[in-house]
Amino acid sequence: MKYSTVLFFVTLCAITISTTSCNNTVTSDNNVTSKPEVVGIPEVAYPLPIVDYISNNCDPIKKRSIEHNPSVYILRGINDIWKGTTDEYQHGSSEHGPGKNDYVTTNPIIDSVIWKENITYVINVTNNRTDDEAILAYLDDVRSKFYSVIDGFGPLTEAYVKNSGAYVDLPEIKKEDVLENTHYQSSYNNNQRYAGSETSPLGAVVKLARSFQNTCSSTNAPKYLYSTPRPWRMNANGEVVFKGTTYDTQLHKPTYLTKDYIGNIEYKIFDIYESNVQVVSGLMASRKNHKYIYDDSHPKPEDLYTNTTQNIRTDNGYPSGHTNAGAIISLAYAYAFPERFQELVFRGSQLGEDRIIAGMHSPVDVIGGKLMALATACAALNQSETSEIAKEARQVTLDFFGAKADSLEMSLQDYAHQKIDTPKEFTNGDMINISVFDNNKYDDKEILKKLYRFRLTYGFTQDTTKSHALPIVPKGAEVILKTRFPYLSDEQRRAVLYTTELPSGYKILDKTNGWGRIDLFTAADGYGAFIDNVTVTMNANLGSFNAYDSWNNPIDGKGKLTKKGTGTLLLTGNNSYTGGTSIEEGTLKTNAETALGTRKTTITNNGILEILTPLKLTTLHVNQQGKISIHYTTKNHYSLEVKEEVVLQNSSLEIIFTKEPSVGDRLPIIKCKNIKGEFNTIINHQFMCHTSITDGILYLVIDSKK
């Protein structure tokens, strides 16, 4: 499935909603000034930081108070948009609200603009979804989240399923039941056993995913405290207009027939509302119903609702529980297998989007579920026991998938991104394919990057008067990047998060102590700015990202980049950092015109600058056996343009031809008005060559074939 919602995303950004969050620019370009040189831990008051007090979300009393539960506290920004419960209730729902109305506020819509943007998105998406989108949304509802998000492994999906023991146990499902049958009663796999076996070859990953979810991740407490309605209970303005129930007062019985896959029939009471939201047909019977009202074998909570009054109290939207579960499990998989970090993180985001496509949740619900998942995952990783499990899980994926990559003589990164020539589909004739399968669904990185960032805010109107606050990196957040950037320090990982965050000025996000502003997809592409000098030491012997990595964001800032160690680092962004670049060991590769910023570049100590596409520099000094390696692509255009001066001393030039030249060719390599010295060695495996300088251009002359 390719994302047809991309068109809607672009249209929404361009026409109906503020474009700020549609821009993929990192925080460094949002006019934030006076940045610190070190990203410190923010000063907070109890119940923060969440990594220290996450257990309060499991405490039977503390979890029901905004004063004690950090998971509730970081979600309190919803009160600036919708405030459905009283202050007394939010400060202790276990002690307040025994009656059906004593916890509710009179006018819950606080920000009518954002609240309408919220429901408008749901209406547009649910009325314009494709069949494949509806089917995936359905599957993400009924399958175990441990299983459903496994397809973020892309071409390795089926290998992961086979070697983890993960499984799905659903009956055969007809396509028409999902897309057309509003009375179909679905079956569900909501249990951790579907994650697989902890004694399987990939059992450590299974254990890590369970450990993440078991770290007090439940969304029940904030759901009850904030009491936002699900989208199918709202009209086009976000108002709740109750129209009755499916209970026949004359016949004294429920009238909404539901039927499961083996033909069992049950009549249920559902609430009816004024709404333009189109719930996926196969999930209509899975909405909250009044089951226990008319069932004499169960107590009747008639103080909360009756057969003819709305059953809304225990069916709240914010934060989305399915989103939270899918996101936190995706984070566990991403941590264990960072070769597909971005794809797996995006898969968690997609499950949240699928809750909207299903008609079961709105954007605010999904935003809350995702940010709570990130905070909880980091809290888990900051616990010593989970940290050890995580370490083992990472080693297991390195060993298991690394061996398979080696057998094919591929790098692990390339192995993890193979293209599947004939991927399966969501349907097989008239039936739904309930299993995850090898796929290319997450292979368009640029689209995913924009979609992921958009979904952090869903394009809600930004308060531009509050858009220049400095980024905040919560205590313990940096741990989530430990396997993605194993060669960076904790302080450096914090800087990566800091310089790739969303700008401020967004309700909900501004009150999360930074959790809601973290953009993990962008952060996985490396720094957005060098706020101070950055030294990177990569040990190629450790393999994976230690041996080779790529930073793909545009990087600004005042800092200097120093490359050390034997590994290779690739820069692909058009960068504007002003501190200069020093290549002291290993290889620094470039694949953008201004990849090395705007100041002096120095290559020493056998360091290598490898230029993949034409590069512009301000000043270049190459000495102490430094080397420039150029992939020469254009016969009549130089590969390196230096504005001020080039100084060559005890240095070498390697030329790698992408198209074979002819003997006698005189190829422009370096353009600079002031070239001092010469290369001591010219390296090419095909030709004998020499260099000459004419009118500020260093030419490579092809003398003869070897």
XYZ file of C-alpha atoms in Angstrom, residues 21-531:
511
model
C 4.268 21.728 10.864
C 4.245 20.626 7.241
C 7.724 22.086 6.876
C 10.367 19.459 7.472
C 12.844 22.038 8.759
C 14.449 21.101 12.042
C 14.328 23.262 15.149
C 17.534 25.042 14.285
C 15.744 27.024 11.569
C 12.864 28.282 13.675
C 14.420 31.562 14.818
C 15.327 30.174 18.219
C 18.129 32.230 19.735
C 20.563 32.001 22.637
C 20.990 28.247 22.443
C 23.024 26.628 25.204
C 26.279 24.888 24.378
C 25.250 21.854 26.428
C 21.739 20.406 26.468
C 21.000 20.107 30.154
C 18.282 18.256 32.002
C 15.314 20.568 32.589
C 14.407 21.555 36.126
C 10.992 20.140 36.922
C 8.746 19.581 39.906
C 6.962 16.432 41.054
C 5.370 14.366 39.504
C 8.099 14.857 36.880
C 10.419 13.569 35.593
C 8.396 10.694 34.259
C 11.432 8.397 34.093
C 11.612 8.621 37.897
C 7.903 8.425 38.723
C 6.427 6.225 35.981
C 5.320 3.713 38.633
C 2.684 6.199 39.810
C 0.685 5.282 36.702
C 0.300 1.813 38.235
C -0.579 2.983 41.737
C -4.336 2.506 42.361
C -4.671 5.930 44.010
C -1.879 8.075 42.545
C -2.677 7.134 38.964
C -6.010 8.940 39.201
C -4.529 12.323 40.079
C -2.930 14.937 37.856
C -0.837 15.922 40.888
C 0.789 12.497 41.243
C 0.673 10.700 37.899
C 3.340 11.954 35.464
C 1.657 10.147 32.573
C -1.454 12.202 33.232
C 0.525 15.366 33.929
C 2.373 15.482 30.584
C -0.977 15.140 28.797
C -2.671 18.042 30.600
C -2.404 20.347 27.573
C -5.668 18.874 26.311
C -7.362 21.081 28.903
C -6.455 24.084 26.731
C -8.496 22.628 23.870
C -11.185 20.495 25.529
C -11.862 20.360 29.255
C -14.478 17.742 29.896
C -13.965 17.198 33.622
C -13.773 19.389 36.693
C -10.557 20.323 38.486
C -11.705 18.305 41.480
C -12.135 15.209 39.350
C -8.742 15.624 37.667
C -7.019 15.982 41.023
C -8.500 12.730 42.287
C -10.973 10.802 40.173
C -10.864 7.958 42.677
C -12.510 10.268 45.216
C -14.804 12.339 42.986
C -17.476 11.718 40.434
C -19.607 8.824 41.713
C -22.663 10.243 39.952
C -23.381 10.569 36.262
C -22.986 14.360 35.998
C -20.915 15.608 38.926
C -17.591 15.323 37.112
C -18.547 17.020 33.854
C -17.933 20.628 32.828
C -20.708 22.663 31.241
C -18.856 24.011 28.191
C -16.020 21.579 27.420
C -14.793 23.141 24.147
C -12.073 25.630 25.134
C -10.378 26.235 21.768
C -13.066 25.913 19.126
C -10.632 26.481 16.236
C -8.310 23.601 17.076
C -11.153 21.363 18.193
C -12.855 21.847 14.832
C -9.566 21.217 13.004
C -9.363 18.004 14.997
C -12.748 16.637 13.937
C -12.441 17.994 10.385
C -9.372 15.841 9.845
C -11.303 12.736 10.917
C -14.267 13.556 8.699
C -12.055 14.104 5.664
C -9.966 10.977 6.205
C -12.851 8.622 6.963
C -14.822 9.844 3.962
C -11.897 9.534 1.537
C -10.021 6.394 2.601
C -9.163 3.660 0.122
C -10.173 0.037 0.605
C -6.592 -0.898 1.498
C -6.447 1.876 4.089
C -9.724 0.700 5.601
C -8.485 -2.896 5.715
C -5.196 -1.976 7.396
C -7.078 0.202 9.897
C -9.340 -2.747 10.618
C -6.411 -5.131 11.059
C -4.596 -2.673 13.311
C -7.715 -2.665 15.469
C -8.271 -6.410 15.786
C -4.740 -7.870 15.652
C -2.383 -7.851 18.600
C -0.266 -4.719 18.396
C 2.805 -6.886 19.033
C 1.995 -8.651 15.781
C 0.492 -5.875 13.691
C 3.478 -3.511 13.716
C 5.956 -6.246 12.768
C 5.490 -5.281 9.120
C 7.703 -2.299 9.913
C 10.529 -4.809 9.428
C 9.764 -4.505 5.699
C 11.588 -7.237 3.725
C 12.443 -9.015 6.989
C 8.861 -9.201 8.269
C 8.269 -12.885 7.619
C 11.722 -13.818 8.901
C 10.984 -11.964 12.128
C 7.598 -13.675 12.516
C 9.078 -17.124 11.911
C 11.975 -16.671 14.316
C 10.141 -14.855 17.104
C 7.076 -17.067 17.283
C 4.764 -14.073 16.845
C 1.387 -15.047 15.435
C -2.149 -14.007 14.607
C -5.136 -16.140 15.576
C -8.186 -14.724 13.849
C -10.890 -16.505 11.863
C -11.109 -16.011 8.122
C -12.518 -12.580 7.361
C -14.459 -11.662 4.253
C -13.566 -8.429 2.508
C -17.236 -7.428 2.396
C -17.530 -7.849 6.172
C -14.784 -5.274 6.698
C -15.829 -2.798 4.023
C -19.635 -3.132 3.960
C -21.102 -5.118 6.849
C -21.939 -2.741 9.708
C -23.271 -5.639 11.785
C -20.189 -7.840 11.678
C -18.911 -8.731 15.154
C -15.128 -8.940 14.992
C -12.814 -11.232 16.911
C -9.760 -9.830 18.701
C -6.171 -10.788 19.574
C -5.532 -8.381 22.428
C -2.958 -10.316 24.408
C 0.813 -10.345 24.888
C 1.070 -14.011 23.951
C 0.821 -13.036 20.281
C 4.212 -11.318 20.609
C 5.911 -14.709 20.369
C 8.189 -16.838 22.503
C 11.015 -15.545 24.667
C 12.904 -18.786 23.988
C 12.807 -18.326 20.212
C 15.890 -17.195 18.228
C 14.615 -13.605 18.507
C 13.132 -14.123 21.959
C 15.109 -11.267 23.501
C 13.249 -8.835 21.234
C 9.937 -10.365 22.298
C 10.966 -9.918 25.919
C 11.943 -6.294 25.325
C 8.616 -5.433 23.709
C 6.738 -6.971 26.627
C 8.992 -5.160 29.077
C 8.218 -1.819 27.426
C 4.480 -2.403 27.606
C 4.671 -3.683 31.179
C 6.283 -0.442 32.364
C 3.021 1.113 33.574
C 1.972 1.998 30.040
C -1.812 1.858 30.523
C -3.783 4.815 29.159
C -6.810 4.170 31.371
C -6.044 6.810 33.990
C -5.631 9.765 31.604
C -8.608 8.573 29.565
C -10.854 8.738 32.615
C -9.432 12.011 33.883
C -9.720 13.979 30.634
C -12.865 12.329 29.215
C -12.716 13.404 25.584
C -15.322 11.978 23.194
C -14.537 9.607 20.365
C -14.974 11.181 16.913
C -18.094 9.210 16.005
C -19.810 10.910 18.947
C -19.077 14.417 17.555
C -20.633 16.612 14.889
C -18.717 18.774 12.407
C -17.980 21.369 15.105
C -16.765 18.823 17.627
C -19.938 19.079 19.699
C -21.577 16.027 21.244
C -25.197 15.954 20.101
C -26.857 12.831 21.481
C -29.781 11.483 19.404
C -30.794 8.447 21.427
C -29.889 4.747 21.450
C -30.699 1.552 19.593
C -32.997 0.474 22.426
C -36.682 0.110 21.558
C -38.657 1.506 24.487
C -41.895 -0.073 23.267
C -40.464 -3.550 22.769
C -38.148 -3.102 25.757
C -35.137 -4.594 24.001
C -32.039 -3.610 22.033
C -32.433 -3.546 18.263
C -28.913 -3.420 16.779
C -28.158 -6.906 15.478
C -24.557 -8.123 15.467
C -23.332 -11.397 14.013
C -19.920 -13.043 14.372
C -18.062 -15.285 11.928
C -19.819 -18.487 13.007
C -23.280 -16.953 12.965
C -23.830 -16.120 16.643
C -26.329 -13.278 16.865
C -26.531 -10.679 19.600
C -28.604 -7.523 19.880
C -26.848 -4.515 21.354
C -27.545 -1.008 22.502
C -25.421 1.662 20.830
C -25.550 5.410 21.267
C -26.629 7.479 18.271
C -25.144 10.915 17.545
C -25.103 13.666 14.996
C -21.874 12.846 13.153
C -20.242 12.894 9.715
C -17.502 10.461 10.721
C -17.592 7.177 8.818
C -16.429 4.318 11.037
C -15.004 1.353 9.102
C -18.040 -0.868 8.601
C -16.470 -3.964 10.118
C -15.793 -2.061 13.346
C -19.246 -0.562 13.867
C -20.270 -3.439 16.123
C -17.048 -3.022 18.124
C -17.955 0.409 19.448
C -18.795 0.832 23.122
C -22.253 -0.564 23.805
C -24.667 -0.863 26.717
C -24.244 -4.595 26.988
C -24.611 -4.887 30.736
C -27.660 -2.686 31.060
C -30.051 -5.248 29.637
C -28.163 -8.326 30.859
C -29.710 -9.271 34.185
C -26.669 -11.371 35.109
C -24.624 -8.184 35.550
C -25.107 -5.197 37.844
C -26.819 -2.191 36.277
C -24.869 1.045 36.806
C -28.003 3.115 36.250
C -26.491 6.087 38.073
C -24.119 6.442 35.083
C -26.364 5.598 32.130
C -29.544 3.747 31.228
C -30.782 1.927 28.164
C -31.795 5.242 26.624
C -29.070 7.604 27.865
C -25.588 7.896 26.421
C -22.875 5.506 27.547
C -19.933 7.873 27.179
C -18.311 7.958 30.581
C -15.976 4.973 30.259
C -15.431 5.295 26.513
C -13.029 8.199 26.205
C -10.604 8.993 23.422
C -7.570 10.814 24.827
C -5.013 9.304 24.794
C -5.580 6.483 22.321
C -4.761 3.145 23.927
C -4.255 1.274 20.649
C -1.909 4.032 19.462
C 0.001 3.915 22.711
C 0.416 0.145 22.494
C 1.422 0.156 18.839
C 3.870 3.016 19.287
C 5.563 1.619 22.372
C 6.013 -1.815 20.774
C 7.335 -0.212 17.586
C 9.868 1.652 19.709
C 11.014 -1.625 21.240
C 11.496 -3.153 17.798
C 13.255 -0.005 16.558
C 15.622 -0.010 19.516
C 16.444 -3.678 18.995
C 16.903 -3.324 15.238
C 17.959 0.270 14.488
C 18.860 -0.621 10.892
C 15.121 -0.014 10.385
C 14.707 2.506 13.182
C 12.844 5.083 11.121
C 10.592 2.584 9.398
C 9.594 0.962 12.681
C 9.060 4.293 14.426
C 6.906 5.338 11.492
C 4.932 2.086 11.783
C 3.905 3.147 15.268
C 2.819 6.492 13.853
C 0.895 4.696 11.118
C -1.004 2.609 13.626
C -2.078 5.868 15.249
C -3.170 7.231 11.880
C -5.091 4.009 11.318
C -7.102 4.692 14.470
C -8.255 7.903 12.793
C -8.870 6.190 9.455
C -10.980 3.629 11.344
C -13.112 6.438 12.776
C -12.297 5.324 16.311
C -10.026 8.195 17.360
C -9.207 11.789 16.514
C -5.785 13.433 16.069
C -5.577 14.694 19.660
C -6.110 11.134 20.898
C -3.328 9.873 18.653
C -0.942 12.684 19.593
C -1.472 11.868 23.261
C -1.021 8.138 22.750
C 2.257 8.546 20.870
C 3.911 10.998 23.234
C 2.911 8.908 26.241
C 4.410 5.853 24.509
C 7.722 7.622 23.932
C 7.946 8.792 27.528
C 7.065 5.332 28.829
C 9.576 3.597 26.550
C 12.335 5.891 27.772
C 11.280 5.302 31.365
C 11.560 1.567 30.719
C 15.038 1.887 29.198
C 16.186 3.919 32.194
C 15.433 0.963 34.461
C 18.402 -1.345 34.955
C 16.522 -4.587 34.304
C 14.982 -3.391 31.043
C 18.292 -1.853 30.026
C 19.924 -5.276 30.210
C 17.086 -6.865 28.252
C 17.472 -4.147 25.624
C 21.207 -4.744 25.358
C 20.612 -8.438 24.762
C 17.855 -7.747 22.230
C 20.160 -5.534 20.193
C 22.917 -8.123 20.192
C 20.469 -10.826 19.147
C 19.328 -8.887 16.068
C 22.936 -8.096 15.157
C 23.896 -11.751 15.358
C 20.771 -13.186 13.741
C 20.220 -10.789 10.849
C 23.934 -10.045 10.561
C 24.645 -13.702 9.790
C 21.981 -13.708 7.089
C 23.425 -10.537 5.576
C 26.931 -12.013 5.648
C 25.743 -15.134 3.858
C 24.587 -12.931 0.988
C 27.718 -10.773 1.150
C 25.603 -7.744 1.986
C 25.901 -5.102 4.640
C 23.277 -5.386 7.355
C 21.875 -2.003 6.319
C 21.474 -3.131 2.695
C 20.055 -6.475 3.796
C 17.441 -4.682 5.905
C 16.368 -2.596 2.905
C 16.096 -5.153 0.117
C 13.307 -4.581 -2.358
C 10.542 -7.178 -2.493
C 9.711 -7.768 -6.148
C 6.215 -9.192 -5.701
C 4.852 -8.307 -2.254
C 1.585 -9.797 -1.113
C -1.585 -7.753 -0.805
C -4.143 -7.095 1.928
C -6.727 -9.193 0.121
C -6.766 -12.625 -1.438
C -9.796 -12.732 -3.666
C -12.824 -12.102 -1.472
C -10.902 -12.702 1.762
C -8.710 -10.485 3.919
C -5.057 -11.447 4.322
C -4.801 -11.293 8.102
C -1.047 -11.985 8.232
C 1.803 -9.498 8.040
C 4.117 -10.033 5.080
C 7.375 -8.888 3.501
C 6.804 -5.488 1.967
C 8.140 -2.227 0.539
C 5.472 -0.085 2.218
C 7.946 2.048 4.125
C 10.621 2.578 1.482
C 9.902 6.198 0.476
C 11.831 7.908 3.226
C 11.151 11.507 2.227
C 7.392 11.005 2.243
C 7.551 9.149 5.552
C 9.671 11.896 7.096
C 7.177 14.595 6.152
C 4.184 12.512 7.205
C 5.751 11.610 10.540
C 6.496 15.241 11.385
C 3.064 16.355 10.215
C 1.418 13.795 12.477
C 3.162 15.223 15.533
C 0.826 18.233 15.259
C -1.660 17.223 12.549
C -1.319 20.754 11.223
C -3.195 22.329 14.136
C -2.963 26.106 14.298
C 0.281 27.200 15.922
C 0.386 30.133 18.330
C 3.197 32.059 16.652
C 3.565 34.334 19.683
C 4.814 31.277 21.572
C 6.825 29.681 18.767
C 10.343 30.730 19.822
C 10.796 28.869 23.097
C 13.958 26.803 23.304
C 13.668 23.045 22.779
C 13.370 20.856 25.863
C 14.896 17.394 26.139
C 13.394 15.576 29.141
C 15.527 13.595 31.530
C 16.307 10.167 30.129
C 14.994 10.805 26.604
C 18.414 10.358 24.992
C 18.422 6.632 25.787
C 16.021 5.918 22.923
C 18.816 6.789 20.445
C 21.488 4.625 22.064
C 21.446 1.850 19.465
C 20.809 4.209 16.572
C 23.910 6.277 17.441
C 26.132 3.893 19.431
C 29.230 6.030 18.783
C 27.733 9.169 20.360
C 27.735 10.038 24.057
C 24.545 10.575 26.056
C 25.197 14.311 25.908
C 25.540 14.158 22.130
C 22.335 12.148 21.766
C 20.544 14.803 23.792
C 21.902 17.404 21.379
C 20.558 15.407 18.436
C 17.079 15.388 19.993
C 17.383 19.073 20.895
C 18.330 20.219 17.407
C 15.644 18.230 15.598
C 12.647 19.045 17.804
C 9.444 20.698 16.701
C 9.100 24.410 17.369
C 6.952 25.486 20.302
C 3.536 27.102 20.088
C 1.400 23.962 19.851
C -1.225 23.221 22.462
C -0.830 19.815 24.127
C 2.837 19.635 23.047
C 4.004 22.730 24.924
C 2.984 21.214 28.266
C 4.670 17.831 27.829
C 8.092 18.804 29.234
C 9.455 18.264 25.729
C 8.136 14.756 25.062
C 5.614 15.961 22.498
C 8.158 18.043 20.582
C 10.624 15.196 19.985
C 10.733 14.137 16.331
C 12.329 10.693 16.408
C 12.223 10.208 12.659
C 14.207 13.390 12.024
C 16.481 12.718 15.002
C 17.417 9.366 13.473
C 18.953 11.354 10.600
C 21.438 12.984 12.969
C 22.104 16.507 14.150
C 20.032 19.459 13.019
C 22.641 21.900 14.323
C 26.056 21.935 15.954
C 25.372 24.135 18.968
